[in-house]
Amino acid sequence: MTIQTLLETRLSEALGAPAQVAATADARFGDYQTNAAMIAAKAQRANPRQIAAQMIERIQVADFCEPPEIAGAGFINFRLKPEFVAQRARALLDDTHLGVPQAEKPRKIVLDFSSPNVAKPMHVGHIRSTILGDTLTRIARFLGHEVITDNHIGDWGTQFGKVIYGWKHFRDDAALERDAIQELVRLYKQANALADSDAAVMTACREELVKLQAGDPENLDIWKRTVALSWREFEAMYNLLDIHFDEHLGESFYNDALAPLVERLLACGIAEISEGAVCVFFRDNPALADKPCLIRKSDGGFLYATTDLATLEYRIQRWNADAIWYVVGAPQALHFEQIFATAARMGITGNLRHVAFGSILGEDRKLMKTRSGENVGLRDVLEEAQERSLRIVEEKNPDMPPEEKAEIARIIGIGAVKYAELSQFRMSDYVFSWDKMLSFQGNTAPYLQNAYVRIRSIFRKNNGDFNVPATLALSEPAEFTLSKKLLQFGETVPATLDDFRPNLLGNPVSPSAN
Ligand code: ARG
């Protein structure tokens, strides 16, 4: 039981009602604090400090706290006893789970993240999804949840008409071998530009698309090759980031399920025909009343939403999932509201959550773009991170063997990019600043890595045979403070999942203070 839970249990025992306790951000207010007296006073129209005084009489925490104190408008502050902290910190050394309690109700969670699009480069926007999604996966698994990670690759869509046209007319095999995605993007762009100025090319592109959709073997084969080439490049990024997926069932996987799904939704009255198209209306939902979800166009084509509904059904059926979390940028909020509202009408009751996030900005505080105005590719970002780190390593350790330099540059560079993401609240836009994220000062990856390396070297100097004493003596104030911080780990880790805030772990202040 964490200290927070222990305090809450004692408090609710004493008060006969649930009460909340939070770690304090400022040591002047003790280690933990409750506003239970203020809440009770409000309900009873009584003086909060008086209520607090009455509560203190009843609360039994003398076995691990100093006498509780009343502060401010009626807070009750708790200060932990050093012997208790020492004994808990000692126990932590034997706990492979580092004081983090297992989830009371383990869930089966499908985590949908990264999900880049075939024949398009992964851009920095995908970096947020990839890193956040992987972090949530690791945390949820550590807490005892079962997590299935599924990369919902965008491998189907109207753009393939143009990609296939380009493939057939101006493909450069050497370029494809060198940098597949760049070449695929070129094919698409060139076909697109031609189609804009030449109606015959436009028609030809459409025909390629119709043939692909009808299962033409040649076009299917080209499509498969573009998917495989793109996946190869995505995988290289994932390997570099040490991020891996259980499944990568792309949008195309659900093609055959779309038509029957729409028919079913029509038959049971969830969807209806409107001006030749098929829509789901949410007339009794004020937020969505004028925003129906389009699931079949009047020309018979299916949409992103149709695929997502089929995907959702599949996940629930195949994995019996009780939660599906989608780590996708904030601009898709409406899409997910519509999907979840439709799912509710289909009787799907699981915990469906859109884990949204903001944008990455350039140093000019505008959306991060290259000089020519394009999205910045993830590959370029990861390469630059390693190059810049290598320069720093070379400056600090010119005599180190080159392989070691490269390995350290990889660890620092990739770590810096990941931590820049993880130390931010997901909804805030953040400025992508190399100097800041690679700095050895402040709340940065290099700072933490440096601290870690120094701690390891202390243990190395001990020749490896470090015997944990039977009891710890926290004689220095810093040791006492540090121990209390370490004990909060078990409180912070589960809290990160409450609102999908892994940044709580990267913040110097305690979770509840945020
Ligand atoms: N491929 C989409 C994009 O890049 C993201 C897909 C997210 N997942 C989902 N189930 N819709 O914007």
Coordinates of C-alpha atoms and ligand atoms in Angstrom, one line a residue:
M1 CA 0.0 0.0 0.0
T2 CA 1.4 3.4 -0.9
I3 CA 1.7 6.1 1.8
Q4 CA -1.0 8.1 0.0
T5 CA -3.4 5.1 0.2
L6 CA -2.4 4.4 3.7
L7 CA -3.3 7.9 4.7
E8 CA -6.5 7.9 2.8
T9 CA -7.5 4.6 4.5
R10 CA -6.8 6.0 8.0
L11 CA -8.7 9.2 7.2
S12 CA -11.8 7.5 5.8
E13 CA -11.8 5.1 8.8
A14 CA -11.7 8.1 11.1
L15 CA -14.3 10.1 9.3
G16 CA -16.6 7.4 8.1
A17 CA -16.4 8.8 4.5
P18 CA -13.9 8.6 1.7
A19 CA -11.3 11.3 1.8
Q20 CA -8.5 12.3 -0.5
V21 CA -4.9 12.9 0.3
A22 CA -2.3 14.4 -2.0
A23 CA 1.5 14.8 -1.8
T24 CA 2.4 18.4 -1.2
A25 CA 4.5 20.4 -3.7
D26 CA 6.1 22.4 -1.0
A27 CA 7.8 20.8 2.0
R28 CA 6.6 23.7 4.2
F29 CA 3.2 22.1 4.1
G30 CA 4.5 18.7 5.2
D31 CA 4.6 15.7 3.0
Y32 CA 0.9 15.0 2.4
Q33 CA -2.2 17.2 2.7
T34 CA -5.9 16.8 2.7
N35 CA -8.7 19.3 2.1
A36 CA -11.3 16.9 3.7
A37 CA -12.1 19.5 6.4
M38 CA -12.8 22.2 3.9
I39 CA -15.1 20.0 2.0
A40 CA -17.0 18.9 5.1
A41 CA -17.2 22.4 6.4
K42 CA -18.7 23.6 3.2
A43 CA -21.4 20.9 3.3
Q44 CA -22.1 21.7 7.0
R45 CA -21.7 25.5 6.6
A46 CA -19.2 25.3 9.5
N47 CA -15.8 26.8 10.1
P48 CA -13.2 24.7 8.2
R49 CA -10.4 25.2 10.7
Q50 CA -12.7 24.1 13.5
I51 CA -13.7 21.0 11.6
A52 CA -10.1 20.3 10.9
A53 CA -9.4 20.5 14.6
Q54 CA -12.1 18.0 15.3
M55 CA -10.8 15.7 12.6
I56 CA -7.3 15.8 13.9
E57 CA -8.6 14.4 17.2
R58 CA -10.0 11.4 15.5
I59 CA -7.3 10.6 12.8
Q60 CA -4.9 7.8 14.0
V61 CA -1.6 8.2 12.2
A62 CA 0.8 8.4 15.1
D63 CA 2.5 5.2 14.1
F64 CA 4.0 6.9 11.0
C65 CA 3.3 10.6 11.1
E66 CA 4.2 13.5 13.4
P67 CA 1.0 15.1 14.9
P68 CA -1.0 16.5 12.0
E69 CA -1.1 20.2 11.6
I70 CA -3.8 22.6 10.5
A71 CA -2.8 25.1 7.8
G72 CA -4.3 28.0 5.8
A73 CA -8.0 27.9 5.3
G74 CA -8.4 24.4 6.8
F75 CA -5.9 22.1 5.3
I76 CA -4.6 19.2 7.4
N77 CA -0.9 18.6 6.8
F78 CA 0.9 15.3 7.5
R79 CA 4.6 15.0 8.1
L80 CA 6.2 11.5 7.9
K81 CA 8.4 10.2 10.7
P82 CA 12.0 9.5 9.6
E83 CA 12.0 6.0 11.1
F84 CA 9.0 5.1 9.0
V85 CA 10.4 6.5 5.8
A86 CA 13.7 4.7 6.5
Q87 CA 11.9 1.4 7.0
R88 CA 9.8 1.9 3.9
A89 CA 12.8 2.9 1.8
R90 CA 14.6 -0.2 3.0
A91 CA 11.7 -2.4 1.9
L92 CA 11.7 -0.7 -1.5
L93 CA 15.2 -2.1 -2.1
D94 CA 13.8 -5.6 -2.1
D95 CA 10.8 -4.8 -4.2
T96 CA 11.2 -5.7 -7.8
H97 CA 8.1 -3.6 -8.6
L98 CA 9.7 -0.5 -6.9
G99 CA 6.7 0.1 -4.7
V100 CA 4.2 0.4 -7.6
P101 CA 1.0 -1.5 -6.8
Q102 CA -0.6 -3.7 -9.4
A103 CA -3.8 -2.5 -10.9
E104 CA -6.8 -3.7 -8.9
K105 CA -8.8 -4.4 -12.0
P106 CA -6.4 -5.5 -14.8
R107 CA -7.8 -4.5 -18.1
K108 CA -7.4 -5.8 -21.6
I109 CA -6.3 -2.7 -23.5
V110 CA -5.8 -2.2 -27.3
L111 CA -3.4 0.7 -27.8
D112 CA -3.6 2.2 -31.3
F113 CA -0.6 4.4 -31.9
S114 CA 2.0 5.7 -34.4
S115 CA -0.2 4.6 -37.4
P116 CA 1.7 6.4 -40.2
N117 CA 0.5 6.4 -43.8
V118 CA 2.1 4.2 -46.5
A119 CA 3.9 6.1 -49.3
K120 CA 4.2 9.1 -47.1
P121 CA 7.1 9.9 -44.8
M122 CA 6.6 9.6 -41.0
H123 CA 6.7 13.1 -39.9
V124 CA 7.4 14.6 -36.5
G125 CA 3.6 14.6 -35.7
H126 CA 3.8 10.8 -35.7
I127 CA 6.7 11.1 -33.2
R128 CA 4.3 12.3 -30.5
S129 CA 1.9 9.4 -31.1
T130 CA 4.7 6.8 -31.3
I131 CA 6.5 7.9 -28.1
L132 CA 3.4 8.6 -26.0
G133 CA 1.8 5.3 -27.2
D134 CA 4.8 3.3 -26.3
T135 CA 5.2 4.9 -22.9
L136 CA 1.5 4.3 -22.1
T137 CA 2.0 0.7 -23.2
R138 CA 5.0 0.1 -20.9
I139 CA 3.3 1.8 -18.0
A140 CA 0.1 -0.1 -18.4
R141 CA 1.9 -3.4 -18.7
F142 CA 4.0 -2.6 -15.6
L143 CA 0.8 -2.0 -13.7
G144 CA -0.5 -5.5 -14.7
H145 CA -2.8 -4.6 -17.6
E146 CA -2.8 -6.7 -20.7
V147 CA -1.9 -4.5 -23.6
I148 CA -2.1 -5.3 -27.3
T149 CA -0.4 -2.7 -29.4
D150 CA -1.8 -2.3 -32.9
N151 CA -0.3 0.1 -35.5
H152 CA -3.3 1.2 -37.7
I153 CA -1.2 1.9 -40.8
G154 CA -2.9 4.0 -43.4
D155 CA -2.4 1.6 -46.3
W156 CA -5.5 2.2 -48.3
G157 CA -7.0 5.2 -49.9
T158 CA -7.5 7.2 -53.1
Q159 CA -3.9 8.3 -53.2
F160 CA -2.9 4.9 -54.5
G161 CA -4.4 5.6 -58.0
K162 CA -1.7 8.3 -58.4
V163 CA 1.0 6.2 -56.8
I164 CA 0.3 3.3 -59.1
Y165 CA 0.1 5.6 -62.1
G166 CA 3.5 7.1 -61.2
W167 CA 4.9 3.6 -60.5
K168 CA 4.0 2.4 -64.0
H169 CA 5.2 5.6 -65.8
F170 CA 8.2 7.1 -64.1
R171 CA 9.5 4.8 -61.4
D172 CA 13.2 4.9 -60.7
D173 CA 14.2 1.6 -59.2
A174 CA 17.6 2.8 -57.9
A175 CA 15.9 5.6 -56.0
L176 CA 13.4 3.1 -54.7
E177 CA 16.1 1.0 -53.3
R178 CA 17.9 4.0 -51.8
D179 CA 15.0 5.7 -50.2
A180 CA 11.7 4.1 -50.9
I181 CA 9.4 6.5 -49.2
Q182 CA 11.0 9.5 -50.8
E183 CA 10.7 7.9 -54.2
L184 CA 7.0 6.9 -53.6
V185 CA 6.3 10.5 -52.5
R186 CA 7.9 11.7 -55.7
L187 CA 5.8 9.3 -57.8
Y188 CA 2.7 10.6 -56.1
K189 CA 3.5 14.2 -56.5
Q190 CA 4.5 14.0 -60.1
A191 CA 1.3 12.1 -61.0
N192 CA -0.7 14.6 -59.0
A193 CA 0.9 17.5 -60.8
L194 CA 0.3 15.9 -64.2
A195 CA -3.3 15.0 -63.3
D196 CA -3.9 18.6 -62.4
S197 CA -2.9 19.9 -65.8
D198 CA -3.9 16.9 -68.0
A199 CA -7.5 15.5 -67.8
A200 CA -6.4 12.3 -69.5
V201 CA -3.8 11.6 -66.7
M202 CA -6.5 12.3 -64.1
T203 CA -8.7 9.7 -65.7
A204 CA -5.9 7.2 -66.0
C205 CA -5.2 7.7 -62.2
R206 CA -8.8 7.1 -61.4
E207 CA -8.8 4.0 -63.5
E208 CA -5.7 2.6 -61.7
L209 CA -7.6 3.2 -58.4
V210 CA -10.7 1.4 -59.7
K211 CA -8.6 -1.5 -60.9
L212 CA -6.9 -1.8 -57.5
Q213 CA -10.2 -1.7 -55.7
A214 CA -11.6 -4.4 -58.1
G215 CA -8.6 -6.6 -57.2
D216 CA -6.6 -6.4 -60.5
P217 CA -3.6 -8.6 -59.9
E218 CA -1.0 -6.2 -61.3
N219 CA -2.2 -3.2 -59.3
L220 CA -2.6 -5.3 -56.2
D221 CA 1.0 -6.4 -56.5
I222 CA 2.3 -2.8 -57.0
W223 CA 0.2 -1.8 -53.9
K224 CA 1.6 -4.6 -51.9
R225 CA 5.1 -3.6 -52.8
T226 CA 4.6 0.0 -51.8
V227 CA 3.2 -1.2 -48.4
A228 CA 6.2 -3.5 -47.9
L229 CA 8.7 -0.9 -48.8
S230 CA 7.1 1.7 -46.5
W231 CA 6.9 -0.8 -43.7
R232 CA 10.5 -1.5 -44.0
E233 CA 11.3 2.1 -43.5
F234 CA 8.9 2.5 -40.6
E235 CA 10.5 -0.5 -39.0
A236 CA 13.9 1.0 -39.2
M237 CA 12.6 4.0 -37.2
Y238 CA 10.9 1.7 -34.7
N239 CA 14.1 -0.3 -34.2
L240 CA 16.1 2.9 -33.6
L241 CA 13.5 4.0 -31.1
D242 CA 13.2 0.5 -29.6
I243 CA 9.5 0.6 -30.1
H244 CA 7.7 -2.5 -31.2
F245 CA 4.1 -3.6 -32.1
D246 CA 2.1 -6.7 -31.5
E247 CA 0.1 -6.1 -34.7
H248 CA 0.1 -3.7 -37.6
L249 CA -3.2 -4.4 -39.2
G250 CA -3.6 -1.6 -41.7
E251 CA -6.8 0.0 -42.9
S252 CA -6.8 -2.4 -45.9
F253 CA -7.3 -5.4 -43.5
Y254 CA -10.8 -4.3 -43.0
N255 CA -11.8 -3.7 -46.6
D256 CA -14.1 -6.8 -46.8
A257 CA -15.9 -5.9 -43.6
L258 CA -17.0 -2.4 -44.7
A259 CA -19.9 -3.2 -47.0
P260 CA -21.6 -5.7 -44.6
L261 CA -21.0 -3.3 -41.7
V262 CA -22.8 -0.5 -43.4
E263 CA -25.7 -2.8 -44.4
R264 CA -26.0 -4.0 -40.8
L265 CA -26.1 -0.5 -39.4
L266 CA -28.7 0.4 -42.0
A267 CA -30.8 -2.7 -41.2
C268 CA -30.9 -2.0 -37.4
G269 CA -31.7 1.6 -37.9
I270 CA -28.4 3.0 -36.5
A271 CA -27.5 4.5 -39.9
E272 CA -29.8 6.0 -42.5
I273 CA -29.7 7.1 -46.1
S274 CA -29.4 10.8 -46.5
E275 CA -29.1 12.4 -50.0
G276 CA -27.8 9.1 -51.4
A277 CA -25.1 8.7 -48.7
V278 CA -25.2 6.7 -45.5
C279 CA -24.9 8.5 -42.3
V280 CA -25.2 8.0 -38.5
F281 CA -27.1 10.9 -36.9
F282 CA -26.8 11.8 -33.3
R283 CA -29.9 13.9 -32.9
D284 CA -30.2 13.7 -29.1
N285 CA -26.5 14.5 -28.6
P286 CA -26.3 18.3 -28.5
A287 CA -22.6 18.3 -29.3
L288 CA -23.0 16.2 -32.4
A289 CA -26.6 17.0 -33.4
D290 CA -25.5 18.7 -36.6
K291 CA -22.5 16.5 -37.2
P292 CA -23.5 13.2 -38.6
C293 CA -20.9 10.6 -39.2
L294 CA -20.6 9.7 -42.9
I295 CA -20.0 6.0 -43.5
R296 CA -20.7 5.6 -47.2
K297 CA -20.5 8.2 -49.9
S298 CA -23.3 8.6 -52.5
D299 CA -20.8 7.0 -55.0
G300 CA -20.6 3.9 -52.8
G301 CA -17.1 4.7 -51.5
F302 CA -16.3 4.1 -47.8
L303 CA -14.5 6.5 -45.5
Y304 CA -11.9 6.7 -42.7
A305 CA -14.8 6.5 -40.2
T306 CA -16.2 3.3 -41.8
T307 CA -12.8 1.6 -41.4
D308 CA -12.5 2.8 -37.8
L309 CA -15.9 1.3 -36.9
A310 CA -14.9 -2.0 -38.5
T311 CA -11.6 -1.9 -36.7
L312 CA -13.3 -1.3 -33.4
E313 CA -15.6 -4.2 -33.8
Y314 CA -12.8 -6.5 -34.8
R315 CA -10.7 -5.5 -31.8
I316 CA -13.6 -6.1 -29.4
Q317 CA -14.4 -9.4 -30.9
R318 CA -10.9 -10.8 -31.4
W319 CA -9.3 -9.7 -28.2
N320 CA -12.3 -9.2 -26.0
A321 CA -10.8 -5.8 -25.2
D322 CA -12.4 -3.8 -22.5
A323 CA -10.5 -0.6 -23.5
I324 CA -9.2 0.9 -26.7
W325 CA -7.0 3.9 -26.5
Y326 CA -6.2 5.9 -29.6
V327 CA -3.1 8.1 -29.5
V328 CA -3.9 10.5 -32.3
G329 CA -3.4 14.3 -32.7
A330 CA -6.1 16.7 -31.4
P331 CA -7.4 17.7 -34.8
Q332 CA -9.1 14.3 -35.1
A333 CA -11.2 14.9 -31.9
L334 CA -14.5 15.1 -33.8
H335 CA -13.8 11.9 -35.7
F336 CA -13.3 10.0 -32.5
E337 CA -16.3 11.5 -30.8
Q338 CA -18.4 10.3 -33.8
I339 CA -16.8 6.9 -33.7
F340 CA -17.4 6.5 -30.0
A341 CA -21.0 7.8 -30.2
T342 CA -21.7 5.3 -33.0
A343 CA -20.1 2.5 -31.0
A344 CA -22.3 3.3 -28.0
R345 CA -25.4 2.9 -30.3
M346 CA -24.0 -0.4 -31.4
G347 CA -24.0 -1.5 -27.8
I348 CA -20.2 -1.3 -27.3
T349 CA -19.5 -0.2 -23.8
G350 CA -15.8 -0.5 -23.4
N351 CA -13.5 2.3 -22.3
L352 CA -12.8 4.1 -25.6
R353 CA -10.5 7.0 -25.3
H354 CA -8.9 9.4 -27.7
V355 CA -5.6 10.3 -26.2
A356 CA -5.1 13.5 -28.1
F357 CA -2.0 15.7 -28.2
G358 CA -0.9 19.1 -29.5
S359 CA 1.6 20.1 -32.1
I360 CA 5.4 20.4 -32.3
L361 CA 6.5 23.9 -33.1
G362 CA 9.6 25.2 -34.7
E363 CA 11.8 27.7 -32.8
D364 CA 9.7 30.4 -34.5
R365 CA 6.7 29.0 -32.6
K366 CA 4.9 28.1 -35.8
L367 CA 4.2 24.5 -36.8
M368 CA 7.5 22.8 -37.4
K369 CA 8.3 22.7 -41.2
T370 CA 11.3 22.4 -43.3
R371 CA 12.7 25.4 -45.1
S372 CA 10.7 24.5 -48.2
G373 CA 7.5 24.3 -46.1
E374 CA 7.2 20.5 -45.9
N375 CA 6.6 18.4 -42.9
V376 CA 9.9 17.5 -41.2
G377 CA 10.5 13.8 -41.6
L378 CA 11.0 11.7 -38.5
R379 CA 14.1 10.0 -40.0
D380 CA 15.8 13.4 -40.4
V381 CA 15.0 14.3 -36.9
L382 CA 16.5 11.1 -35.5
E383 CA 19.6 11.4 -37.6
E384 CA 20.1 15.0 -36.6
A385 CA 19.7 14.1 -33.0
Q386 CA 22.5 11.6 -33.2
E387 CA 24.7 13.8 -35.2
R388 CA 24.4 16.7 -32.8
S389 CA 25.0 14.3 -29.8
L390 CA 28.1 12.9 -31.6
R391 CA 29.5 16.4 -31.8
I392 CA 29.0 16.9 -28.1
V393 CA 30.6 13.5 -27.3
E394 CA 33.5 14.3 -29.5
E395 CA 34.1 17.6 -27.7
K396 CA 34.0 16.0 -24.3
N397 CA 35.8 12.7 -25.0
P398 CA 38.0 13.1 -28.1
D399 CA 40.0 10.0 -27.4
M400 CA 37.1 7.6 -27.0
P401 CA 36.9 4.8 -29.7
P402 CA 34.6 5.7 -32.6
E403 CA 32.1 2.9 -32.0
E404 CA 31.7 3.9 -28.4
K405 CA 31.2 7.5 -29.4
A406 CA 28.5 6.5 -31.9
E407 CA 26.8 4.3 -29.3
I408 CA 26.7 7.1 -26.7
A409 CA 25.5 9.5 -29.4
R410 CA 22.7 7.2 -30.2
I411 CA 21.7 6.9 -26.5
I412 CA 21.8 10.6 -25.9
G413 CA 20.2 11.6 -29.2
I414 CA 17.3 9.2 -29.1
G415 CA 16.8 9.7 -25.4
A416 CA 16.7 13.5 -25.9
V417 CA 14.0 13.3 -28.5
K418 CA 11.9 10.9 -26.4
Y419 CA 12.3 12.8 -23.2
A420 CA 11.5 16.2 -24.9
E421 CA 8.1 14.5 -25.6
L422 CA 7.7 12.8 -22.2
S423 CA 8.4 15.8 -20.1
Q424 CA 5.6 17.8 -21.6
F425 CA 1.9 17.6 -21.0
R426 CA 0.5 16.0 -24.2
M427 CA -2.0 18.7 -24.9
S428 CA 0.5 21.5 -24.9
D429 CA 2.3 22.5 -28.1
Y430 CA 6.0 22.4 -27.5
V431 CA 8.9 24.0 -29.2
F432 CA 11.4 21.6 -30.7
S433 CA 14.7 23.1 -29.6
W434 CA 17.9 21.1 -30.1
D435 CA 19.8 23.3 -27.8
K436 CA 17.3 22.8 -25.0
M437 CA 16.8 19.1 -25.4
L438 CA 20.5 18.4 -25.7
S439 CA 21.5 20.6 -22.8
F440 CA 23.1 19.1 -19.7
Q441 CA 21.2 21.6 -17.6
G442 CA 17.6 21.6 -16.6
N443 CA 14.9 18.9 -17.0
T444 CA 16.5 17.2 -20.0
A445 CA 17.5 13.6 -21.0
P446 CA 21.2 14.4 -20.9
Y447 CA 20.9 15.7 -17.4
L448 CA 19.1 12.6 -16.2
Q449 CA 21.4 10.3 -18.1
N450 CA 24.4 12.0 -16.6
A451 CA 23.0 11.6 -13.1
Y452 CA 22.3 7.9 -13.8
V453 CA 25.9 7.3 -15.1
R454 CA 27.3 9.0 -12.0
I455 CA 25.2 6.9 -9.7
R456 CA 26.3 3.8 -11.6
S457 CA 29.9 4.8 -11.2
I458 CA 29.5 5.1 -7.5
F459 CA 28.4 1.4 -7.4
R460 CA 31.2 0.4 -9.7
K461 CA 33.7 1.9 -7.3
N462 CA 32.2 -0.4 -4.7
N463 CA 33.6 -3.2 -6.8
G464 CA 30.1 -4.5 -7.4
D465 CA 29.7 -6.1 -3.9
F466 CA 27.3 -3.7 -2.4
N467 CA 25.6 -5.2 0.6
V468 CA 22.3 -3.7 1.5
P469 CA 22.3 -3.0 5.2
A470 CA 19.4 -4.4 7.3
T471 CA 18.3 -1.0 8.2
L472 CA 18.8 2.4 6.6
A473 CA 19.8 5.5 8.6
L474 CA 18.7 8.6 6.9
S475 CA 21.0 11.0 8.8
E476 CA 21.2 13.7 6.1
P477 CA 18.2 15.9 5.3
A478 CA 18.8 15.2 1.6
E479 CA 18.6 11.5 2.2
F480 CA 15.3 11.9 4.0
T481 CA 13.9 14.1 1.1
L482 CA 15.2 11.7 -1.5
S483 CA 13.7 8.7 0.2
K484 CA 10.3 10.3 0.4
K485 CA 10.6 11.1 -3.3
L486 CA 11.4 7.5 -4.2
L487 CA 8.5 6.3 -2.1
Q488 CA 6.2 8.5 -4.2
F489 CA 7.1 6.5 -7.4
G490 CA 4.4 4.0 -6.5
E491 CA 1.9 6.8 -6.3
T492 CA 2.9 8.6 -9.5
V493 CA 3.1 5.7 -11.9
P494 CA -0.6 4.7 -11.6
A495 CA -1.6 8.4 -11.6
T496 CA -0.1 8.8 -15.1
L497 CA -2.8 6.6 -16.5
D498 CA -5.7 8.6 -15.0
D499 CA -5.5 11.2 -17.7
F500 CA -2.7 9.8 -19.8
R501 CA 0.0 12.0 -18.4
P502 CA 3.3 10.2 -18.4
N503 CA 4.9 13.7 -18.0
L504 CA 4.0 13.4 -14.3
L505 CA 7.0 11.1 -14.0
G506 CA 9.2 13.7 -15.6
N507 CA 8.1 16.6 -13.5
P508 CA 10.2 17.7 -10.5
V509 CA 7.1 18.3 -8.4
S510 CA 4.6 15.7 -7.2
P511 CA 1.7 14.5 -9.3
S512 CA -1.1 15.9 -7.2
A513 CA 0.4 19.3 -7.3
N514 CA -0.1 19.6 -11.0
Ligands
ARG1 N1 -3.1 7.2 -40.3 C1 -3.8 8.2 -39.5 C2 -3.0 9.5 -39.6 O1 -1.8 9.5 -39.9 C3 -3.8 7.9 -38.0 C4 -4.7 6.7 -37.7 C5 -5.0 6.7 -36.2 N2 -5.8 5.5 -35.8 C6 -7.0 5.3 -36.1 N3 -7.6 4.2 -35.6 N4 -7.8 6.1 -36.7 O2 -3.5 10.6 -39.4

